[in-house]
mmCIF file of C-alpha atoms in Angstrom:
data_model
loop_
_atom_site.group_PDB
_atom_site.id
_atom_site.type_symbol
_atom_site.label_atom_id
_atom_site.label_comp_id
_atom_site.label_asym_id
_atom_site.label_seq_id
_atom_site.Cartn_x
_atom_site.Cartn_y
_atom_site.Cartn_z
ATOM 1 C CA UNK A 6 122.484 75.941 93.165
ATOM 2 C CA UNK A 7 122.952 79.856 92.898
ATOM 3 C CA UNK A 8 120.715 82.034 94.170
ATOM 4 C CA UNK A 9 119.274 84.651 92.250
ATOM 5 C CA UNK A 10 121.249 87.921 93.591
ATOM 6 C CA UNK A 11 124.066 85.525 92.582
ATOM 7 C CA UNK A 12 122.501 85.112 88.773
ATOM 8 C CA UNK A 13 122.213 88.621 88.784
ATOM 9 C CA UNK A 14 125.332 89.747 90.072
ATOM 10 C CA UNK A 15 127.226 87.776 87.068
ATOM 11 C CA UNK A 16 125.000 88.779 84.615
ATOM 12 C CA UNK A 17 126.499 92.391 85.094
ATOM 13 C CA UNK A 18 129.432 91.137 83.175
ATOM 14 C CA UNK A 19 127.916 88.304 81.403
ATOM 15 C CA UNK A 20 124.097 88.823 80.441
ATOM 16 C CA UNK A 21 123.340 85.644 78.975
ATOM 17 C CA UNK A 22 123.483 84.582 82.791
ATOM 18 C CA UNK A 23 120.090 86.292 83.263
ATOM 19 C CA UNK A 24 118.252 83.743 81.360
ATOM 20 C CA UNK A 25 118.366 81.486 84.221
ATOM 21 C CA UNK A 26 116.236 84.168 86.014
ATOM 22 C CA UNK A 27 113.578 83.835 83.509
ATOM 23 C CA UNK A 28 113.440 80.057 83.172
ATOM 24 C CA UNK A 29 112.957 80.001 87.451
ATOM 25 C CA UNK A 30 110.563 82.662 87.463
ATOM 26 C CA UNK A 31 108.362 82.578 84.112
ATOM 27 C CA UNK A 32 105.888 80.043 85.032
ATOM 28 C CA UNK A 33 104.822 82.168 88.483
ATOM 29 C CA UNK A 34 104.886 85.430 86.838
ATOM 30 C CA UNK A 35 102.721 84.130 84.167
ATOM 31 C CA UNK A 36 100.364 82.690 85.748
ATOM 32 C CA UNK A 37 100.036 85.955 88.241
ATOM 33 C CA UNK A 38 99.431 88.092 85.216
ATOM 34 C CA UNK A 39 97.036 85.374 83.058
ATOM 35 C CA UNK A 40 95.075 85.810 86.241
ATOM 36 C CA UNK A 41 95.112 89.684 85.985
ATOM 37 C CA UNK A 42 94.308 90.033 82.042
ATOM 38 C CA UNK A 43 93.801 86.446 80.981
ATOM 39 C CA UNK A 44 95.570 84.265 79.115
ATOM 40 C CA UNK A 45 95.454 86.073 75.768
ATOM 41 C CA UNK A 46 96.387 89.126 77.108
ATOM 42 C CA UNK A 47 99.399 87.974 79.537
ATOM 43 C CA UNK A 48 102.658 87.015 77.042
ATOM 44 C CA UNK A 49 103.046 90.751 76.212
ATOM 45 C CA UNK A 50 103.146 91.570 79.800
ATOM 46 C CA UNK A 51 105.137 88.811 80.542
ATOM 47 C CA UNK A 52 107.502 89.633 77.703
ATOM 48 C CA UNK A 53 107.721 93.247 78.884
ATOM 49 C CA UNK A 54 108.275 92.449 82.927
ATOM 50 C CA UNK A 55 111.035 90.432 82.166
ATOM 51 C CA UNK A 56 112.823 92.939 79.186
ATOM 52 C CA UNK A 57 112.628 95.608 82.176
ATOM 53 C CA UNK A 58 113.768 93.278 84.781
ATOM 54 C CA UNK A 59 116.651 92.876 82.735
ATOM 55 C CA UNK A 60 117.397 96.541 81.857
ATOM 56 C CA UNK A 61 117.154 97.312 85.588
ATOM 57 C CA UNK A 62 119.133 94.455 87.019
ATOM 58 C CA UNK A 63 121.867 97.008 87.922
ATOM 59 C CA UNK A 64 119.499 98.353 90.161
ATOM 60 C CA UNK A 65 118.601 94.777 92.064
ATOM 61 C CA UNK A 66 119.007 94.766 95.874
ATOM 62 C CA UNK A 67 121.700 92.160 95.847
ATOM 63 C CA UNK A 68 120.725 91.241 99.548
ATOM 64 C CA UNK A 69 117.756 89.626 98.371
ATOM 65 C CA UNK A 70 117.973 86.293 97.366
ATOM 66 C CA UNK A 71 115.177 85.488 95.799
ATOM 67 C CA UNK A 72 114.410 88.122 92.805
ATOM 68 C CA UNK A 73 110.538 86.592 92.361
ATOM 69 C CA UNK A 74 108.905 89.871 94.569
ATOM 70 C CA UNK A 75 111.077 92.430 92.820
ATOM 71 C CA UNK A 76 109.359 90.669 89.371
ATOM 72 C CA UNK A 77 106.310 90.488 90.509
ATOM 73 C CA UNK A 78 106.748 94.127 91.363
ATOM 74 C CA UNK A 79 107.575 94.809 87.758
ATOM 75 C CA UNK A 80 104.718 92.988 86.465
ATOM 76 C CA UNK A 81 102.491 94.643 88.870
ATOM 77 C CA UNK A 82 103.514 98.239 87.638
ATOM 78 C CA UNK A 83 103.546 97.058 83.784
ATOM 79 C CA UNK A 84 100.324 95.900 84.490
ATOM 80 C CA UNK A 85 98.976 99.545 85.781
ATOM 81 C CA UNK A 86 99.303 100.547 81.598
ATOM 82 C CA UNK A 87 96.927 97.414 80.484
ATOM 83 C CA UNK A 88 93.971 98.652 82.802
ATOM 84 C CA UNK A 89 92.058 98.196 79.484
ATOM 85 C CA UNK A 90 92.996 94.370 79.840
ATOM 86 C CA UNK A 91 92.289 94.010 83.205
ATOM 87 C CA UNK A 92 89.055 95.332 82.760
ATOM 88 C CA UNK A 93 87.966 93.339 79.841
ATOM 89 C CA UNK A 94 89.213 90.286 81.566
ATOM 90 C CA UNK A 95 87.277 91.325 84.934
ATOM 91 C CA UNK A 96 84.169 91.923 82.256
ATOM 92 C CA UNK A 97 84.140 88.406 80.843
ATOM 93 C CA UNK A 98 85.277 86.942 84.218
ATOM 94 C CA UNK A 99 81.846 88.556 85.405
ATOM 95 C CA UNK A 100 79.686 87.281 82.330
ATOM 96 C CA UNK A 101 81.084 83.755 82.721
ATOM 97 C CA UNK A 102 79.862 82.861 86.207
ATOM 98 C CA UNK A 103 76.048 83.059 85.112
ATOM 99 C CA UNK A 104 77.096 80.817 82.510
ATOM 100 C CA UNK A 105 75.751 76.896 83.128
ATOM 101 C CA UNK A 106 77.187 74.875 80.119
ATOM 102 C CA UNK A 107 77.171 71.548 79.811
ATOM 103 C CA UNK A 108 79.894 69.289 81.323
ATOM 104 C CA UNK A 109 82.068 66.567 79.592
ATOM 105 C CA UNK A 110 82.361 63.391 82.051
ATOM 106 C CA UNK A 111 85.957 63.477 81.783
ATOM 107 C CA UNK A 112 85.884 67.287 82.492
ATOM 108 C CA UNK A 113 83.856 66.615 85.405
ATOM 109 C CA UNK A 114 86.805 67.543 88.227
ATOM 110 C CA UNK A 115 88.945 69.977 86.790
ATOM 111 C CA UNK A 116 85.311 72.053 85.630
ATOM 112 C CA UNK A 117 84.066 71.191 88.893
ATOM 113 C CA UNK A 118 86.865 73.328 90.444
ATOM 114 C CA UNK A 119 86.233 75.898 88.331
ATOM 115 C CA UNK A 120 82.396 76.568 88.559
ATOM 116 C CA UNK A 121 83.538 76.761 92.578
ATOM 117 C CA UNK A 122 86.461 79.340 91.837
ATOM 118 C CA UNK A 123 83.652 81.045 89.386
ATOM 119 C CA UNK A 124 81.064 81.131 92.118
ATOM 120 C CA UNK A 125 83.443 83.006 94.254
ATOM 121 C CA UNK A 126 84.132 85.221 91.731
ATOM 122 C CA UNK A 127 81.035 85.991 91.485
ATOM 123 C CA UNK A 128 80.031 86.228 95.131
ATOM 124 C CA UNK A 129 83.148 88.457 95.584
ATOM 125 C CA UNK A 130 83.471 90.440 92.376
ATOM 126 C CA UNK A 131 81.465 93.612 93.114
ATOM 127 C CA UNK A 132 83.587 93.894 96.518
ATOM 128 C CA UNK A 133 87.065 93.603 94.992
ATOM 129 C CA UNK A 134 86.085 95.977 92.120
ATOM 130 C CA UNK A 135 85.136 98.435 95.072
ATOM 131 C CA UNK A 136 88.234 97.604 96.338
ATOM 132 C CA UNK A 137 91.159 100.946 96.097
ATOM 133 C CA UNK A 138 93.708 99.961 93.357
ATOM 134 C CA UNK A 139 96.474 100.248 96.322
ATOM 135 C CA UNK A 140 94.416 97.346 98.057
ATOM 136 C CA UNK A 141 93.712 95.256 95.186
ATOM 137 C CA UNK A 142 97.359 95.254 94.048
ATOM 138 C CA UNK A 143 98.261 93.583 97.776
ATOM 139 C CA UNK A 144 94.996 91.369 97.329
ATOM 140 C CA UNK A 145 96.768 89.913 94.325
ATOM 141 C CA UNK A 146 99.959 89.460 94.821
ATOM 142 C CA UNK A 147 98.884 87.871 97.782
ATOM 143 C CA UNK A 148 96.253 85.741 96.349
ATOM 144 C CA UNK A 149 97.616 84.987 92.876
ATOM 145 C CA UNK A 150 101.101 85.794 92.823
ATOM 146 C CA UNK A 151 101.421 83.937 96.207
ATOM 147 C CA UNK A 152 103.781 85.806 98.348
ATOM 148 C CA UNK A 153 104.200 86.522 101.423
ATOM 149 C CA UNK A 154 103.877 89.704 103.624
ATOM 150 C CA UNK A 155 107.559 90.240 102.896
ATOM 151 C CA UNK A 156 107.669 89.470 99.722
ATOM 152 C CA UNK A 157 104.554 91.969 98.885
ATOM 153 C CA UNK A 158 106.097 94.374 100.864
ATOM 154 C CA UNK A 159 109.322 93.920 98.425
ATOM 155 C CA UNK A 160 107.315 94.147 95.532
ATOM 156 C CA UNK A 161 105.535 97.324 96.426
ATOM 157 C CA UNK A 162 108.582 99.272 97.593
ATOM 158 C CA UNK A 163 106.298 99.184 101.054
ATOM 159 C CA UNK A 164 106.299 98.435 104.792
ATOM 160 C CA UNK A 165 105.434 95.339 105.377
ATOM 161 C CA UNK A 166 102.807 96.642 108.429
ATOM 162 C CA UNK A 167 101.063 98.457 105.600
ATOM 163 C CA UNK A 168 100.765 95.093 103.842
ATOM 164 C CA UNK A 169 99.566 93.730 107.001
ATOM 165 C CA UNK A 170 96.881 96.544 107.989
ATOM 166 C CA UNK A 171 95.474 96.355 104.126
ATOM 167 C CA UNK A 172 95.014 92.817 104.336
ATOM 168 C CA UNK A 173 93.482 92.962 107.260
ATOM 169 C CA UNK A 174 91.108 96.060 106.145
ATOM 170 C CA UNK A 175 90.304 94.202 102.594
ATOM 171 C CA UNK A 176 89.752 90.659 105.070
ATOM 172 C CA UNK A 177 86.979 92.363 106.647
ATOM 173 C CA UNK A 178 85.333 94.040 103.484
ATOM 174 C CA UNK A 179 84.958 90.751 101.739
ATOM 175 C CA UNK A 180 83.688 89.342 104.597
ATOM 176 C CA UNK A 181 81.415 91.935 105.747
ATOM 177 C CA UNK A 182 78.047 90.621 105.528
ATOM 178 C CA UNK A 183 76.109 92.069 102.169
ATOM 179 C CA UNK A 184 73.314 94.895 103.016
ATOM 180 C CA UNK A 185 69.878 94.203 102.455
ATOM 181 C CA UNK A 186 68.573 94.471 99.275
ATOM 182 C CA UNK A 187 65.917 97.331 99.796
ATOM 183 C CA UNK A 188 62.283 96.364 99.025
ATOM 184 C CA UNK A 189 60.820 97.206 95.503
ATOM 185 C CA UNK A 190 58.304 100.613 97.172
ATOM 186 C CA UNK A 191 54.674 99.763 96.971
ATOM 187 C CA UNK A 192 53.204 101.128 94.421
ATOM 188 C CA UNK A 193 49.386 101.947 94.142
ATOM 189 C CA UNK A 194 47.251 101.064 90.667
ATOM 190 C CA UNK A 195 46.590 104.081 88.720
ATOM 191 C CA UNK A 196 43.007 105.135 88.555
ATOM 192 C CA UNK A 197 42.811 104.303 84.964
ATOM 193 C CA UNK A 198 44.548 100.665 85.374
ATOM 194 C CA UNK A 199 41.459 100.061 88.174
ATOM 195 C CA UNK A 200 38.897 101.632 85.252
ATOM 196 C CA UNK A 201 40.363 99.136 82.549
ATOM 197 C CA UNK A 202 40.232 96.092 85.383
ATOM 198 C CA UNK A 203 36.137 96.859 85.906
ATOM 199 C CA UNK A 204 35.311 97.301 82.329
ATOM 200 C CA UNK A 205 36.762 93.772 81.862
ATOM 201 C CA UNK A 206 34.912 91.867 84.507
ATOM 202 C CA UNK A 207 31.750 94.047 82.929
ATOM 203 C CA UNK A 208 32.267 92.492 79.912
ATOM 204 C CA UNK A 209 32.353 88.820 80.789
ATOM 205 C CA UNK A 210 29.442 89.230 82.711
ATOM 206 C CA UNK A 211 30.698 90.302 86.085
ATOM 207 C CA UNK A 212 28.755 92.603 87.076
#
């Protein structure tokens, strides 16, 4: 089996040859982006990650033999120019975890997994939003698109001891315990609430 510089490299002369890069690679660069923006959102992006992959295939580091990072780079930066998506999806993603519908039986593993994966979500979602978009970008690829430090550091045209130091800084941020919710401040009855309170008991007889 070729590897993908190889696909590549022959599709400089004959492009039909990059269609084996998409049938290798769609199903992990789609599911990395339905995670982003959500399923409704992600063919589009998908669509346009692998149209620029192919325009720029000239420009593939033929050393690499795998071309799924440099993708996932692509989809990463189309991505960037649907932060309208993202956020929608991160909005609904937020809205569903309080949600408690009722279960099918023969649902009952595949939603069980889910209400878990939503209960994380919703433990972690104010954190990640915090997050810098620099550190969410490695959170994700690493997460949901899967790679590894290389590969991230492929994707984002960085070192890979930056990849290393943010995932060690974004480690400790969503596991830093949460403050303390401050306590509600006291506050005293009005006069005219403790005038209304003894006019009551007046009328029904307490004196």
């Amino acid at each position: 089996m070729s590897n993908d510089n190889d696909i590549i490299r022959e599709s400089l002369e004959a492009a039909e040859r990059f269609s084996e890069i998409f049938e290798r690679h769609i199903g992990a660069v789609s599911a990395y982006v339905a995670r982003r923006v959500g399923p409704a959102a992600s063919d589009d992006i998908v669509s346009e990650t692998f149209l620029i992959a192919f325009r720029k295939r000239r420009r593939y580091d033929l050393t690499r033999s795998s071309a799924l990072p440099w993708l996932m780079g692509i989809a990463t930066n189309v991505l960037g120019q649907h932060r309208r998506a993202q956020a929608q999806h991160w909005r609904a993603l937020q809205a569903s975890v309080g949600q408690h519908d009722q279960v099918a039986a023969d649902d009952h593993d595949r939603s069980s997994s889910q209400l878990d994966a939503a209960g994380e979500i919703e433990r972690l979602y104010p954190r990640i939003a915090a997050l810098t978009a620099r550190d969410r970008e490695v959170l994700f690829l690493h997460a949901w698109g899967d790679l590894t430090y290389e590969q991230i550091a492929a994707a984002l045209a960085i070192p890979v001891g930056t990849v290393r130091s943010r995932l060690s800084r974004i480690r400790a941020k969503l596991a830093a315990p949460p403050p303390p919710s401050p306590a509600p401040p006291h506050r005293p009855r009005a006069a005219t609430t403790h005038i209304r309170l003894a006019e009551k008991e007046t009328i029904h007889g307490h004196p």
